[in-house]
PDB file of C-alpha atoms in Angstrom:
ATOM      1  CA  MET A 294     117.656  88.930  94.787  1.00 68.00           C
ATOM      2  CA  VAL A 295     120.666  91.030  95.998  1.00 79.00           C
ATOM      3  CA  SER A 296     121.491  92.218  92.512  1.00 82.00           C
ATOM      4  CA  LEU A 297     117.966  92.949  91.924  1.00 83.00           C
ATOM      5  CA  LEU A 298     117.700  95.057  95.092  1.00 86.00           C
ATOM      6  CA  ASP A 299     120.903  96.781  94.125  1.00 89.00           C
ATOM      7  CA  ALA A 300     119.358  97.600  90.635  1.00 86.00           C
ATOM      8  CA  GLU A 301     116.283  98.987  92.282  1.00 89.00           C
ATOM      9  CA  LEU A 302     118.097 101.052  94.797  1.00 89.00           C
ATOM     10  CA  ARG A 303     120.179 102.591  91.776  1.00 90.00           C
ATOM     11  CA  LYS A 304     117.005 103.219  89.826  1.00 89.00           C
ATOM     12  CA  LEU A 305     115.160 104.995  92.728  1.00 90.00           C
ATOM     13  CA  LEU A 306     118.306 107.077  93.701  1.00 90.00           C
ATOM     14  CA  GLY A 307     118.757 107.984  90.083  1.00 90.00           C
ATOM     15  CA  LEU A 308     115.325 109.773  89.879  1.00 88.00           C
ATOM     16  CA  ARG A 309     115.487 113.513  90.196  1.00 89.00           C
ATOM     17  CA  THR A 310     111.994 113.393  91.809  1.00 89.00           C
ATOM     18  CA  ALA A 311     113.234 111.030  94.411  1.00 90.00           C
ATOM     19  CA  TRP A 312     115.883 113.477  95.349  1.00 92.00           C
ATOM     20  CA  ILE A 313     113.059 116.037  96.035  1.00 91.00           C
ATOM     21  CA  GLY A 314     111.492 113.630  98.375  1.00 91.00           C
ATOM     22  CA  LEU A 315     114.932 113.074 100.029  1.00 93.00           C
ATOM     23  CA  LEU A 316     115.542 116.773 100.547  1.00 93.00           C
ATOM     24  CA  VAL A 317     111.942 117.449 101.847  1.00 91.00           C
ATOM     25  CA  GLY A 318     112.257 114.518 104.212  1.00 90.00           C
ATOM     26  CA  PHE A 319     115.672 115.451 105.482  1.00 92.00           C
ATOM     27  CA  LEU A 320     115.327 119.355 105.764  1.00 92.00           C
ATOM     28  CA  ALA A 321     111.504 120.291 106.147  1.00 90.00           C
ATOM     29  CA  ALA A 322     110.926 119.015 109.870  1.00 90.00           C
ATOM     30  CA  PRO A 323     114.251 120.463 111.382  1.00 91.00           C
ATOM     31  CA  ALA A 324     113.581 123.749 109.459  1.00 91.00           C
ATOM     32  CA  LEU A 325     110.138 123.886 110.944  1.00 90.00           C
ATOM     33  CA  VAL A 326     111.456 123.572 114.391  1.00 87.00           C
ATOM     34  CA  PHE A 327     113.374 126.822 113.858  1.00 86.00           C
ATOM     35  CA  VAL A 328     110.803 128.667 111.999  1.00 86.00           C
ATOM     36  CA  SER A 329     108.114 128.002 114.698  1.00 82.00           C
ATOM     37  CA  ALA A 330     110.333 128.340 117.671  1.00 80.00           C
ATOM     38  CA  GLY A 331     108.788 131.759 118.874  1.00 80.00           C
ATOM     39  CA  SER A 332     105.236 130.623 118.459  1.00 80.00           C
ATOM     40  CA  THR A 333     105.905 127.232 120.154  1.00 77.00           C
ATOM     41  CA  ARG A 334     107.562 129.109 123.257  1.00 77.00           C
ATOM     42  CA  ARG A 335     104.450 131.267 123.473  1.00 78.00           C
ATOM     43  CA  ALA A 336     102.269 128.339 123.256  1.00 75.00           C
ATOM     44  CA  ILE A 337     104.267 126.585 126.110  1.00 72.00           C
ATOM     45  CA  ALA A 338     104.208 129.710 128.253  1.00 72.00           C
ATOM     46  CA  GLU A 339     100.386 129.962 127.863  1.00 71.00           C
ATOM     47  CA  GLY A 340      99.931 126.284 128.871  1.00 67.00           C
ATOM     48  CA  LEU A 341      98.675 125.219 125.578  1.00 68.00           C
ATOM     49  CA  TYR A 342     101.090 122.165 125.452  1.00 68.00           C
ATOM     50  CA  THR A 343      99.897 119.683 128.022  1.00 67.00           C
ATOM     51  CA  ASP A 344     102.689 117.264 127.018  1.00 68.00           C
ATOM     52  CA  ALA A 345     105.939 118.972 125.889  1.00 71.00           C
ATOM     53  CA  SER A 346     107.439 115.645 124.989  1.00 76.00           C
ATOM     54  CA  ASP A 347     105.463 115.746 121.761  1.00 78.00           C
ATOM     55  CA  LEU A 348     107.500 118.681 120.547  1.00 79.00           C
ATOM     56  CA  GLY A 349     109.654 117.793 117.771  1.00 80.00           C
ATOM     57  CA  PHE A 350     107.610 114.475 117.108  1.00 84.00           C
ATOM     58  CA  GLN A 351     104.728 116.654 116.011  1.00 84.00           C
ATOM     59  CA  THR A 352     106.955 118.477 113.586  1.00 86.00           C
ATOM     60  CA  LEU A 353     107.903 115.233 111.785  1.00 87.00           C
ATOM     61  CA  GLY A 354     104.491 115.319 110.141  1.00 84.00           C
ATOM     62  CA  ILE A 355     105.809 117.752 107.513  1.00 87.00           C
ATOM     63  CA  GLY A 356     108.872 115.659 106.884  1.00 89.00           C
ATOM     64  CA  VAL A 357     106.889 112.431 106.215  1.00 91.00           C
ATOM     65  CA  LEU A 358     105.955 114.159 102.871  1.00 92.00           C
ATOM     66  CA  GLY A 359     109.420 113.110 101.722  1.00 92.00           C
ATOM     67  CA  ALA A 360     108.540 109.470 102.380  1.00 93.00           C
ATOM     68  CA  MET A 361     105.249 109.763 100.502  1.00 93.00           C
ATOM     69  CA  ILE A 362     107.015 111.237  97.363  1.00 94.00           C
ATOM     70  CA  LEU A 363     109.577 108.353  97.454  1.00 95.00           C
ATOM     71  CA  GLY A 364     106.881 105.845  97.723  1.00 94.00           C
ATOM     72  CA  VAL A 365     104.921 107.359  94.817  1.00 94.00           C
ATOM     73  CA  VAL A 366     107.931 107.826  92.425  1.00 92.00           C
ATOM     74  CA  THR A 367     109.167 104.305  92.970  1.00 91.00           C
ATOM     75  CA  VAL A 368     106.124 103.225  91.072  1.00 89.00           C
ATOM     76  CA  SER A 369     105.062 106.308  88.998  1.00 88.00           C
ATOM     77  CA  SER A 370     108.451 106.263  87.270  1.00 84.00           C
ATOM     78  CA  GLU A 371     107.636 102.935  85.675  1.00 84.00           C
ATOM     79  CA  TYR A 372     104.531 104.409  84.003  1.00 81.00           C
ATOM     80  CA  THR A 373     106.219 107.479  82.668  1.00 73.00           C
ATOM     81  CA  PRO A 374     106.517 107.539  78.757  1.00 64.00           C
ATOM     82  CA  THR A 375     110.229 106.795  77.765  1.00 57.00           C
ATOM     83  CA  GLY A 376     110.259 109.568  75.103  1.00 50.00           C
ATOM     84  CA  ASP A 377     108.386 111.839  72.686  1.00 48.00           C
ATOM     85  CA  ASP A 378     109.370 109.374  69.740  1.00 46.00           C
ATOM     86  CA  ALA A 379     107.513 106.634  71.424  1.00 44.00           C
ATOM     87  CA  PRO A 380     104.676 108.133  73.419  1.00 49.00           C
ATOM     88  CA  GLY A 381     103.075 104.759  74.228  1.00 52.00           C
ATOM     89  CA  ALA A 382     106.209 103.158  75.600  1.00 55.00           C
ATOM     90  CA  ARG A 383     106.802 103.117  79.211  1.00 68.00           C
ATOM     91  CA  GLN A 384     109.805 102.183  81.509  1.00 75.00           C
ATOM     92  CA  LEU A 385     107.701  99.281  82.893  1.00 79.00           C
ATOM     93  CA  THR A 386     107.942  97.472  79.612  1.00 75.00           C
ATOM     94  CA  THR A 387     111.625  97.388  79.716  1.00 75.00           C
ATOM     95  CA  THR A 388     111.587  96.578  83.467  1.00 78.00           C
ATOM     96  CA  LEU A 389     109.357  93.564  82.847  1.00 78.00           C
ATOM     97  CA  ALA A 390     111.478  92.261  79.966  1.00 77.00           C
ATOM     98  CA  ALA A 391     114.459  92.270  82.320  1.00 77.00           C
ATOM     99  CA  MET A 392     112.563  90.803  85.293  1.00 76.00           C
ATOM    100  CA  PRO A 393     109.273  89.133  84.112  1.00 77.00           C
ATOM    101  CA  ARG A 394     108.505  87.620  87.699  1.00 82.00           C
ATOM    102  CA  ARG A 395     106.333  90.433  88.905  1.00 84.00           C
ATOM    103  CA  ALA A 396     106.164  89.363  92.564  1.00 86.00           C
ATOM    104  CA  ARG A 397     109.995  89.282  92.740  1.00 89.00           C
ATOM    105  CA  LEU A 398     110.101  92.712  91.097  1.00 89.00           C
ATOM    106  CA  LEU A 399     107.539  94.279  93.568  1.00 92.00           C
ATOM    107  CA  THR A 400     109.446  92.698  96.540  1.00 92.00           C
ATOM    108  CA  ALA A 401     112.705  94.328  95.331  1.00 92.00           C
ATOM    109  CA  LYS A 402     111.210  97.683  94.807  1.00 93.00           C
ATOM    110  CA  GLY A 403     109.419  97.554  98.207  1.00 93.00           C
ATOM    111  CA  ALA A 404     112.775  96.508  99.876  1.00 95.00           C
ATOM    112  CA  ALA A 405     114.592  99.306  98.273  1.00 95.00           C
ATOM    113  CA  LEU A 406     112.025 101.863  99.146  1.00 96.00           C
ATOM    114  CA  THR A 407     111.986 100.486 102.800  1.00 96.00           C
ATOM    115  CA  LEU A 408     115.762 100.811 103.075  1.00 96.00           C
ATOM    116  CA  VAL A 409     115.874 104.356 101.748  1.00 96.00           C
ATOM    117  CA  VAL A 410     112.889 105.658 103.757  1.00 96.00           C
ATOM    118  CA  ALA A 411     114.141 103.926 106.846  1.00 96.00           C
ATOM    119  CA  VAL A 412     117.511 105.670 106.632  1.00 96.00           C
ATOM    120  CA  GLN A 413     115.698 108.898 105.990  1.00 95.00           C
ATOM    121  CA  GLY A 414     113.293 108.454 108.817  1.00 94.00           C
ATOM    122  CA  MET A 415     116.006 107.621 111.237  1.00 95.00           C
ATOM    123  CA  VAL A 416     118.211 110.513 110.290  1.00 95.00           C
ATOM    124  CA  THR A 417     115.426 113.052 110.172  1.00 94.00           C
ATOM    125  CA  THR A 418     113.977 111.923 113.514  1.00 93.00           C
ATOM    126  CA  VAL A 419     117.192 112.284 115.332  1.00 93.00           C
ATOM    127  CA  ALA A 420     118.121 115.412 113.722  1.00 93.00           C
ATOM    128  CA  THR A 421     114.652 116.966 114.373  1.00 92.00           C
ATOM    129  CA  LEU A 422     114.591 116.018 118.057  1.00 90.00           C
ATOM    130  CA  ALA A 423     118.178 117.377 118.495  1.00 90.00           C
ATOM    131  CA  VAL A 424     117.250 120.632 116.975  1.00 89.00           C
ATOM    132  CA  THR A 425     114.053 120.859 119.243  1.00 87.00           C
ATOM    133  CA  ARG A 426     116.198 120.097 122.282  1.00 86.00           C
ATOM    134  CA  LEU A 427     118.624 122.718 121.087  1.00 86.00           C
ATOM    135  CA  VAL A 428     115.927 125.473 120.527  1.00 82.00           C
ATOM    136  CA  HIS A 429     113.866 124.720 123.568  1.00 78.00           C
ATOM    137  CA  GLY A 430     116.250 123.284 126.041  1.00 78.00           C
ATOM    138  CA  SER A 431     115.054 121.668 129.181  1.00 73.00           C
ATOM    139  CA  LEU A 432     111.520 122.251 128.187  1.00 75.00           C
ATOM    140  CA  VAL A 433     111.585 119.139 126.109  1.00 76.00           C
ATOM    141  CA  PRO A 434     112.407 115.857 127.994  1.00 76.00           C
ATOM    142  CA  SER A 435     114.698 113.237 126.519  1.00 79.00           C
ATOM    143  CA  PRO A 436     112.659 111.003 124.119  1.00 80.00           C
ATOM    144  CA  ALA A 437     112.300 107.281 125.075  1.00 83.00           C
ATOM    145  CA  PRO A 438     113.814 104.863 122.476  1.00 87.00           C
ATOM    146  CA  GLY A 439     110.469 103.261 121.895  1.00 89.00           C
ATOM    147  CA  ARG A 440     109.148 106.520 120.491  1.00 90.00           C
ATOM    148  CA  LEU A 441     112.031 106.994 118.161  1.00 92.00           C
ATOM    149  CA  ALA A 442     111.408 103.545 116.777  1.00 94.00           C
ATOM    150  CA  GLY A 443     107.686 104.242 116.472  1.00 94.00           C
ATOM    151  CA  ALA A 444     108.498 107.401 114.489  1.00 93.00           C
ATOM    152  CA  VAL A 445     110.783 105.560 112.124  1.00 95.00           C
ATOM    153  CA  LEU A 446     108.257 102.753 111.669  1.00 96.00           C
ATOM    154  CA  TYR A 447     105.468 105.221 110.894  1.00 95.00           C
ATOM    155  CA  TRP A 448     107.873 106.807 108.262  1.00 94.00           C
ATOM    156  CA  VAL A 449     108.522 103.379 106.644  1.00 96.00           C
ATOM    157  CA  LEU A 450     104.856 102.375 106.734  1.00 96.00           C
ATOM    158  CA  ILE A 451     103.815 105.791 105.157  1.00 95.00           C
ATOM    159  CA  GLY A 452     106.119 105.152 102.332  1.00 95.00           C
ATOM    160  CA  LEU A 453     104.941 101.772 101.685  1.00 96.00           C
ATOM    161  CA  LEU A 454     101.338 102.991 101.837  1.00 95.00           C
ATOM    162  CA  ALA A 455     102.139 105.499  99.156  1.00 94.00           C
ATOM    163  CA  TYR A 456     103.960 102.780  97.136  1.00 95.00           C
ATOM    164  CA  ALA A 457     100.849 100.537  97.453  1.00 95.00           C
ATOM    165  CA  LEU A 458      98.247 103.077  96.521  1.00 94.00           C
ATOM    166  CA  THR A 459     100.342 104.241  93.377  1.00 92.00           C
ATOM    167  CA  LEU A 460     100.458 100.587  92.334  1.00 92.00           C
ATOM    168  CA  ILE A 461      96.646 100.362  92.753  1.00 92.00           C
ATOM    169  CA  PHE A 462      95.706 103.499  90.955  1.00 88.00           C
ATOM    170  CA  ARG A 463      98.766 103.674  88.477  1.00 83.00           C
ATOM    171  CA  ASN A 464      98.664 107.377  88.742  1.00 82.00           C
ATOM    172  CA  GLY A 465     101.285 109.071  90.807  1.00 81.00           C
ATOM    173  CA  ILE A 466      99.839 112.584  90.497  1.00 86.00           C
ATOM    174  CA  VAL A 467      96.535 111.625  91.909  1.00 86.00           C
ATOM    175  CA  THR A 468      97.980 109.536  94.629  1.00 87.00           C
ATOM    176  CA  LEU A 469     100.454 112.130  95.739  1.00 86.00           C
ATOM    177  CA  THR A 470      97.859 114.904  95.706  1.00 86.00           C
ATOM    178  CA  VAL A 471      95.474 113.011  97.938  1.00 85.00           C
ATOM    179  CA  LEU A 472      98.124 112.048 100.422  1.00 86.00           C
ATOM    180  CA  VAL A 473      99.606 115.640 100.593  1.00 83.00           C
ATOM    181  CA  VAL A 474      96.161 117.233 100.855  1.00 80.00           C
ATOM    182  CA  ASN A 475      95.121 114.880 103.579  1.00 78.00           C
ATOM    183  CA  THR A 476      98.340 115.189 105.466  1.00 75.00           C
ATOM    184  CA  SER A 477      98.910 118.963 105.261  1.00 69.00           C
ATOM    185  CA  VAL A 478      95.775 120.635 104.095  1.00 64.00           C
ATOM    186  CA  VAL A 479      92.655 119.136 105.323  1.00 66.00           C
ATOM    187  CA  SER A 480      92.977 115.793 107.075  1.00 72.00           C
ATOM    188  CA  VAL A 481      89.828 113.862 106.077  1.00 78.00           C
ATOM    189  CA  SER A 482      90.837 111.051 108.362  1.00 78.00           C
ATOM    190  CA  TYR A 483      91.063 113.385 111.410  1.00 76.00           C
ATOM    191  CA  LEU A 484      87.550 115.034 110.472  1.00 80.00           C
ATOM    192  CA  LEU A 485      86.131 111.446 110.400  1.00 83.00           C
ATOM    193  CA  THR A 486      87.227 110.853 113.885  1.00 78.00           C
ATOM    194  CA  LYS A 487      84.921 113.759 115.121  1.00 80.00           C
ATOM    195  CA  VAL A 488      82.093 111.634 113.384  1.00 82.00           C
ATOM    196  CA  THR A 489      82.824 108.144 114.511  1.00 83.00           C
ATOM    197  CA  SER A 490      85.588 106.801 116.818  1.00 83.00           C
ATOM    198  CA  ALA A 491      86.332 103.906 114.580  1.00 86.00           C
ATOM    199  CA  ALA A 492      88.094 106.400 112.154  1.00 84.00           C
ATOM    200  CA  VAL A 493      90.954 106.508 114.654  1.00 88.00           C
ATOM    201  CA  TYR A 494      91.962 103.222 113.211  1.00 91.00           C
ATOM    202  CA  LEU A 495      92.391 104.553 109.650  1.00 90.00           C
ATOM    203  CA  PRO A 496      96.041 104.111 108.829  1.00 89.00           C
ATOM    204  CA  ASP A 497      97.444 107.822 108.846  1.00 86.00           C
ATOM    205  CA  ILE A 498      95.653 108.470 112.086  1.00 87.00           C
ATOM    206  CA  VAL A 499      96.432 105.311 114.123  1.00 90.00           C
ATOM    207  CA  GLY A 500     100.046 105.274 113.046  1.00 90.00           C
ATOM    208  CA  ALA A 501     100.658 108.646 114.729  1.00 89.00           C
ATOM    209  CA  HIS A 502      99.791 107.041 118.083  1.00 91.00           C
ATOM    210  CA  MET A 503     103.041 105.022 117.825  1.00 93.00           C
ATOM    211  CA  PHE A 504     105.070 108.100 118.788  1.00 90.00           C
ATOM    212  CA  LEU A 505     102.676 110.927 119.878  1.00 86.00           C
ATOM    213  CA  ASN A 506     101.206 111.079 123.178  1.00 83.00           C
ATOM    214  CA  GLU A 507      98.317 113.247 122.196  1.00 77.00           C
ATOM    215  CA  VAL A 508      96.464 112.468 118.925  1.00 77.00           C
ATOM    216  CA  GLY A 509      92.954 113.995 118.958  1.00 70.00           C
ATOM    217  CA  ASP A 510      90.427 112.898 121.380  1.00 71.00           C
ATOM    218  CA  HIS A 511      91.237 109.112 121.281  1.00 78.00           C
ATOM    219  CA  ASP A 512      93.974 106.989 122.719  1.00 84.00           C
ATOM    220  CA  VAL A 513      95.434 104.015 121.151  1.00 89.00           C
ATOM    221  CA  ALA A 514      98.277 101.995 122.693  1.00 91.00           C
ATOM    222  CA  PRO A 515     101.520 102.326 120.576  1.00 91.00           C
ATOM    223  CA  VAL A 516     101.939  98.591 120.019  1.00 94.00           C
ATOM    224  CA  THR A 517      98.230  98.323 118.956  1.00 94.00           C
ATOM    225  CA  ALA A 518      98.725 101.379 116.723  1.00 93.00           C
ATOM    226  CA  GLY A 519     101.766  99.791 115.066  1.00 95.00           C
ATOM    227  CA  LEU A 520      99.876  96.485 114.396  1.00 96.00           C
ATOM    228  CA  VAL A 521      96.819  98.112 113.032  1.00 96.00           C
ATOM    229  CA  MET A 522      98.763 100.272 110.672  1.00 95.00           C
ATOM    230  CA  SER A 523     100.983  97.446 109.633  1.00 96.00           C
ATOM    231  CA  ALA A 524      97.866  95.402 108.825  1.00 97.00           C
ATOM    232  CA  TRP A 525      96.492  98.220 106.680  1.00 96.00           C
ATOM    233  CA  VAL A 526      99.619  98.440 104.761  1.00 96.00           C
ATOM    234  CA  ALA A 527     100.112  94.695 104.344  1.00 96.00           C
ATOM    235  CA  ALA A 528      96.451  94.369 102.979  1.00 96.00           C
ATOM    236  CA  LEU A 529      96.908  97.243 100.532  1.00 96.00           C
ATOM    237  CA  LEU A 530     100.340  95.854  99.303  1.00 96.00           C
ATOM    238  CA  ALA A 531      98.532  92.358  98.866  1.00 95.00           C
ATOM    239  CA  LEU A 532      95.828  93.932  96.717  1.00 95.00           C
ATOM    240  CA  ALA A 533      98.381  96.079  94.820  1.00 93.00           C
ATOM    241  CA  GLY A 534     100.434  92.873  93.984  1.00 92.00           C
ATOM    242  CA  TRP A 535      97.368  90.944  92.914  1.00 93.00           C
ATOM    243  CA  LEU A 536      96.241  93.758  90.654  1.00 91.00           C
ATOM    244  CA  PHE A 537      99.717  94.267  89.173  1.00 88.00           C
ATOM    245  CA  GLY A 538      99.978  90.441  88.455  1.00 85.00           C
ATOM    246  CA  ARG A 539      96.805  90.629  86.426  1.00 83.00           C
ATOM    247  CA  ARG A 540      97.336  93.825  84.526  1.00 74.00           C
ATOM    248  CA  ASP A 541      99.069  94.301  81.204  1.00 58.00           C
ATOM    249  CA  ALA A 542     102.369  96.047  81.317  1.00 52.00           C
TER     250      ALA A 542
END
């Protein structure tokens, strides 16, 4: 299993698209802190921030796009044609020939993704909060360790969510488009919370309660939020594994 994990790590880090995800994840959130510094200071002065401790943590939303990209390309790379001379051939055929035990393969891929995304989330969270403290000084209180852990866990679960959805739909472009639009353009999940309070338990919304004090009009305890989002991801991974085991390569 160790050798298989090493192989999947090398495969993931050898993808050019994965490095786009890494760069987006590492750089976007800290950069946004600098870019939005002026408007954030004005919002604080006008009393629009009732909880300044959310500063920095809110910015992580843009960085988590990197985790989504990594989760998608971990799977979508397997369904990419290997070359123009064999348009029907895909990397997955070779992968399954080398590792026919599909459950073992998915476990190794998920573990490799989790390791990379956890490191990315930890580094980015610490860097973003450090930059936020540097820019805004004493306006921003020191974060509690639990909130840091919640942010990193959210990062990992989002990556695994993207991984599961790509396995289910077998289309990276569709999955990534839906996730990016829902995260950065129009959050369908957030709009649904205006219709029914039950929507607060959708995975992308409830997960934010692990590290943000203010998320919309509803409150969910951080531990409850973590359990609910973990349950969502576990269920989708189980469905993805079941489908993957019954489909042709």
